[in-house]
Coordinates of C-alpha atoms in Angstrom, one line a residue:
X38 CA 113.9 109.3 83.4
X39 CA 110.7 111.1 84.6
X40 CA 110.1 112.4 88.0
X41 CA 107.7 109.2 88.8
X42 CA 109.6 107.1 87.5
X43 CA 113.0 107.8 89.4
X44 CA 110.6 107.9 92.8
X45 CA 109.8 104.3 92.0
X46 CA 113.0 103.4 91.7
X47 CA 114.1 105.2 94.5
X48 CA 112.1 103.1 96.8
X49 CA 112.7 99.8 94.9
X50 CA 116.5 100.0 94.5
X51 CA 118.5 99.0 97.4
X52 CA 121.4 101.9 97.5
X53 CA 118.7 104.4 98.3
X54 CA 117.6 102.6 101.7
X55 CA 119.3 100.8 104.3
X56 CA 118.1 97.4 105.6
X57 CA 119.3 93.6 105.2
X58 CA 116.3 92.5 104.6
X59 CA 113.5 90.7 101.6
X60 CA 110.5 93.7 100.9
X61 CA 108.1 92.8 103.5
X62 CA 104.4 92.3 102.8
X63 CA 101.6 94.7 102.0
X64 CA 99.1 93.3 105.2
X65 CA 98.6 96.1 107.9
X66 CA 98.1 94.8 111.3
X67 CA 95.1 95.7 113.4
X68 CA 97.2 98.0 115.7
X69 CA 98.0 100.5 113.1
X70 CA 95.6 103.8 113.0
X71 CA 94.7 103.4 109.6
X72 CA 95.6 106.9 108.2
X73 CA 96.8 108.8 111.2
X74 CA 98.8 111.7 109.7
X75 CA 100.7 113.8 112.3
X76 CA 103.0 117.1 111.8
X77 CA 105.5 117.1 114.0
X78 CA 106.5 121.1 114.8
X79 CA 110.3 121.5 116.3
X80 CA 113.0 124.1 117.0
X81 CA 115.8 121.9 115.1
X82 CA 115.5 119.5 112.3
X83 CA 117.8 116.9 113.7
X84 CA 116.4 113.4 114.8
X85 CA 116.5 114.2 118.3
X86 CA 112.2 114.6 118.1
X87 CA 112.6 110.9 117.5
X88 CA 112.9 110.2 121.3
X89 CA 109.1 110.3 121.6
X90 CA 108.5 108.2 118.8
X91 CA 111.1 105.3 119.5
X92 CA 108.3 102.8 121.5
X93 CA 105.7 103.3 118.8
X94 CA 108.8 102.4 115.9
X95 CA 109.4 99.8 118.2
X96 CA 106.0 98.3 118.7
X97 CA 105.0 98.4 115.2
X98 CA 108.1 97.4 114.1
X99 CA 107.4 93.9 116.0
X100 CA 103.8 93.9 115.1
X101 CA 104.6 94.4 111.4
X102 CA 105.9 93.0 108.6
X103 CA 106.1 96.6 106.5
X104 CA 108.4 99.1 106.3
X105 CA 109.6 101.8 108.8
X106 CA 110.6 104.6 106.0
X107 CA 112.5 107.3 106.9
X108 CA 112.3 110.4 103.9
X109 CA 114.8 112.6 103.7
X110 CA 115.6 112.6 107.4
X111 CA 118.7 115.5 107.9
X112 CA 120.9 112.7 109.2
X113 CA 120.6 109.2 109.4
X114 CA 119.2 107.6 112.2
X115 CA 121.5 105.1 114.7
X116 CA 121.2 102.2 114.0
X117 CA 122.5 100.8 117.4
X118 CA 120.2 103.2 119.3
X119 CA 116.6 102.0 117.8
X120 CA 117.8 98.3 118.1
X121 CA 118.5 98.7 121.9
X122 CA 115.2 100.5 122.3
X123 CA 113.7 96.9 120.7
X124 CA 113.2 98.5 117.1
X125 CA 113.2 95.6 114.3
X126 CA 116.3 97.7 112.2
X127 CA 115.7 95.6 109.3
X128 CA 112.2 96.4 108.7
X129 CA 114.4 100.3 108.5
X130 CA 114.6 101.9 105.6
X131 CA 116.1 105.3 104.5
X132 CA 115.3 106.6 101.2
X133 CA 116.7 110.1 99.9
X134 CA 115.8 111.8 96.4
X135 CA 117.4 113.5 94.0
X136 CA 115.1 116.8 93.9
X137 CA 112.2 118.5 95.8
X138 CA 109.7 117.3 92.8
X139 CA 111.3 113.6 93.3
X140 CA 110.6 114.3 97.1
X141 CA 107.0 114.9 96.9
X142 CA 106.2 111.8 94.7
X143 CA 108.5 109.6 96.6
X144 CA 107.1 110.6 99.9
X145 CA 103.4 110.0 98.2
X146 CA 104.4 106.4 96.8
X147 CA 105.9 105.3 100.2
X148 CA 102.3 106.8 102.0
X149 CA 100.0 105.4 99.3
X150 CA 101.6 102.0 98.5
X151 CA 100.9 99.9 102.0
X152 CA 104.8 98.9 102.0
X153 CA 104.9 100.9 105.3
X154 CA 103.4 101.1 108.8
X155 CA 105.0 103.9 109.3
X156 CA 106.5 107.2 107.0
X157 CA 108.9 109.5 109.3
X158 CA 109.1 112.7 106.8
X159 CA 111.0 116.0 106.9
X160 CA 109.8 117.9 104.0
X161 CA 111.7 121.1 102.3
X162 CA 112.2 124.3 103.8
X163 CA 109.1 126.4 102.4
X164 CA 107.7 123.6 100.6
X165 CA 104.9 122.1 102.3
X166 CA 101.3 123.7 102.4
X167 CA 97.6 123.1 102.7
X168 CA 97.5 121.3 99.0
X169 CA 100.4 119.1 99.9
X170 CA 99.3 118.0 103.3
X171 CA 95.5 117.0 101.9
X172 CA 97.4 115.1 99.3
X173 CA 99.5 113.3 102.0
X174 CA 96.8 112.9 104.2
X175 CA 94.4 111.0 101.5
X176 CA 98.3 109.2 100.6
X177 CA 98.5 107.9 104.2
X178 CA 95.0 106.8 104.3
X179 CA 95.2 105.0 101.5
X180 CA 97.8 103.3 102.0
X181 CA 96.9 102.5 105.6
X182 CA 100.0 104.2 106.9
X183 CA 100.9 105.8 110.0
X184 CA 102.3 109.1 108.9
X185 CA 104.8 111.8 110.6
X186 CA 105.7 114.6 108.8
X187 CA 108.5 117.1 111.3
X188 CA 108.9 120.7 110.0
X189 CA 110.8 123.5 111.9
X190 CA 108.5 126.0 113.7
X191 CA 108.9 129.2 111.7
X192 CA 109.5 127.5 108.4
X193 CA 105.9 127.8 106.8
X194 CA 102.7 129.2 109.1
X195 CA 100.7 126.7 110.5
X196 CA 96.9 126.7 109.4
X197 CA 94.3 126.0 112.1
X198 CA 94.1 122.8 113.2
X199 CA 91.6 120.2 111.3
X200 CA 88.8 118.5 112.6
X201 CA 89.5 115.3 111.5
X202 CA 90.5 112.7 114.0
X203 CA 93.4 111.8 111.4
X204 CA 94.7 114.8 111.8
X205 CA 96.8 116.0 114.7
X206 CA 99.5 118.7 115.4
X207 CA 102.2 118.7 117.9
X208 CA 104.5 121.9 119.3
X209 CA 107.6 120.5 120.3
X210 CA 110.2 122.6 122.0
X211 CA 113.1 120.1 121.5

């Protein structure tokens, strides 16, 4: 099976992702910036940055009939925690893939595809660059998905920050 094809799978076959729940529909809701990519920079690559995220998984999450994806997150997320802060956990989905190649055109599929309102990625150590963010960025426009991308600080040097509205960096010290 070919790189592609497994990342379609991957998104389409219920033991990569957890939720109890029918795919939901493709329609993004008004709320959602269309696009908005953000890199997320932190001292540890637990889910612990998720803290600051939780009321906008929430509100979407209620707003929405897509997806919540989580790619490759380094553990998975509680379950019991995002439903008490009012997160919808069966619009939740984890996926995980097989290699860093399957990574890349998993994480593009879930951005470009519309299934989402939101894409929570943490990308391999070393792996992601200029090339890759432009890629995901035009992805998460396309798709009309809300996109956070966590990497470690020290892990790759960060560029200059863009121009583009779409485009936001945070430093996190968590």
């Amino acid at each position: 099976m070919h790189a592609h094809q497994s990342s379609a799978l991957a998104l389409q076959q219920p033991q990569h992702w957890k939720s109890s729940r029918a795919q939901p529909s493709r329609a993004p809701a008004s709320t959602t910036p269309l696009g908005a990519f953000t890199e997320v920079m932190c001292h540890h690559g637990g889910l612990n940055q998720l803290q600051l995220l939780v009321p906008t998984l929430a509100k979407l999450s209620q707003e929405q009939e897509r997806w919540i994806t989580f790619i490759a997150p380094p553990c998975l997320p509680n379950n019991s925690a995002l439903k008490r802060a009012g997160v919808d956990t069966r619009k939740v989905r984890v996926v995980h893939t097989r290699s860093v190649t399957d990574y890349w055109k998993t994480l593009q599929e879930a951005l470009e595809n519309g299934l989402s309102s939101t894409v929570l990625a943490w990308p391999p150590h070393g792996e992601f660059n200029d090339l890759r963010r432009e890629v995901l960025k035009q992805a998460s426009m396309s798709g009309h998905t809300q996109t956070f991308v966590f990497r470690q600080l020290g892990s790759v040097a960060v560029p200059a920050t863009s121009t583009e509205e779409s485009t936001q960096q945070l430093a996190l010290a968590l």
